[in-house]
Amino acid sequence: MPKRLIVGVTGASGSVLALETIRQLVRAGVETHLVVSKGARLTVAHELGVDGLAQLTSVANHFLCFA
């Protein structure tokens, strides 16, 4: 049975840590499900740049964003 983990990103600071955490989990063979809150979209853009959300979603296996 594959290992699965949900990574939740909120409006709090920590986008860089979330990105690296997901990268490491995927490298370790863990299926990642990324959940991003509405407030996190703004924080991610501020911390990682305008393509920050794309960076996060490109490394996660699955993605869900609350608009």
Tab-separated table of C-alpha atoms in Angstrom:
chain	number	residue	atom	x	y	z
A	1	MET	CA	0.000	0.000	0.000
A	2	PRO	CA	1.514	3.370	-1.004
A	3	LYS	CA	2.250	6.012	1.585
A	4	ARG	CA	0.032	9.079	1.207
A	5	LEU	CA	0.230	12.423	2.948
A	6	ILE	CA	-1.845	15.603	2.851
A	7	VAL	CA	0.168	18.826	2.978
A	8	GLY	CA	-1.943	21.838	3.929
A	9	VAL	CA	-0.732	25.362	3.206
A	10	THR	CA	-2.511	28.229	4.969
A	11	GLY	CA	-2.088	31.992	4.841
A	12	ALA	CA	0.776	31.847	7.337
A	13	SER	CA	4.358	32.221	6.212
A	14	GLY	CA	6.131	29.017	5.205
A	15	SER	CA	5.704	28.567	1.460
A	16	VAL	CA	9.392	27.825	0.951
A	17	LEU	CA	9.248	25.115	3.619
A	18	ALA	CA	6.093	23.641	2.096
A	19	LEU	CA	7.734	23.478	-1.335
A	20	GLU	CA	10.849	21.738	-0.022
A	21	THR	CA	8.803	19.377	2.163
A	22	ILE	CA	6.736	18.252	-0.817
A	23	ARG	CA	9.879	17.779	-2.929
A	24	GLN	CA	11.461	15.579	-0.257
A	25	LEU	CA	8.286	13.548	0.265
A	26	VAL	CA	7.930	12.872	-3.461
A	27	ARG	CA	11.604	11.846	-3.664
A	28	ALA	CA	10.932	9.409	-0.821
A	29	GLY	CA	8.059	7.870	-2.768
A	30	VAL	CA	5.224	9.420	-0.781
A	31	GLU	CA	2.057	10.340	-2.690
A	32	THR	CA	1.364	13.968	-1.788
A	33	HIS	CA	-1.968	15.759	-1.764
A	34	LEU	CA	-1.536	19.534	-1.587
A	35	VAL	CA	-4.381	21.626	-0.134
A	36	VAL	CA	-4.047	25.414	-0.383
A	37	SER	CA	-6.317	27.877	1.403
A	38	LYS	CA	-7.577	31.104	-0.130
A	39	GLY	CA	-5.237	33.160	2.059
A	40	ALA	CA	-2.278	30.980	1.161
A	41	ARG	CA	-2.525	31.912	-2.514
A	42	LEU	CA	-1.549	35.502	-1.651
A	43	THR	CA	1.187	34.448	0.759
A	44	VAL	CA	2.642	31.956	-1.730
A	45	ALA	CA	2.746	34.627	-4.452
A	46	HIS	CA	4.503	37.025	-2.069
A	47	GLU	CA	7.067	34.486	-0.820
A	48	LEU	CA	7.745	32.475	-3.990
A	49	GLY	CA	6.844	34.988	-6.712
A	50	VAL	CA	3.953	35.150	-9.157
A	51	ASP	CA	4.578	31.560	-10.257
A	52	GLY	CA	4.735	30.296	-6.667
A	53	LEU	CA	1.492	28.359	-6.808
A	54	ALA	CA	2.616	26.743	-10.063
A	55	GLN	CA	5.867	25.701	-8.354
A	56	LEU	CA	3.956	24.028	-5.541
A	57	THR	CA	1.440	22.292	-7.780
A	58	SER	CA	4.123	21.049	-10.159
A	59	VAL	CA	5.823	18.984	-7.445
A	60	ALA	CA	2.733	17.631	-5.654
A	61	ASN	CA	0.943	14.554	-6.962
A	62	HIS	CA	-2.534	16.008	-6.362
A	63	PHE	CA	-3.780	19.554	-5.763
A	64	LEU	CA	-6.873	21.215	-4.282
A	65	CYS	CA	-7.270	24.974	-3.869
A	66	PHE	CA	-10.039	26.772	-2.044
A	67	ALA	CA	-10.916	29.829	-4.157
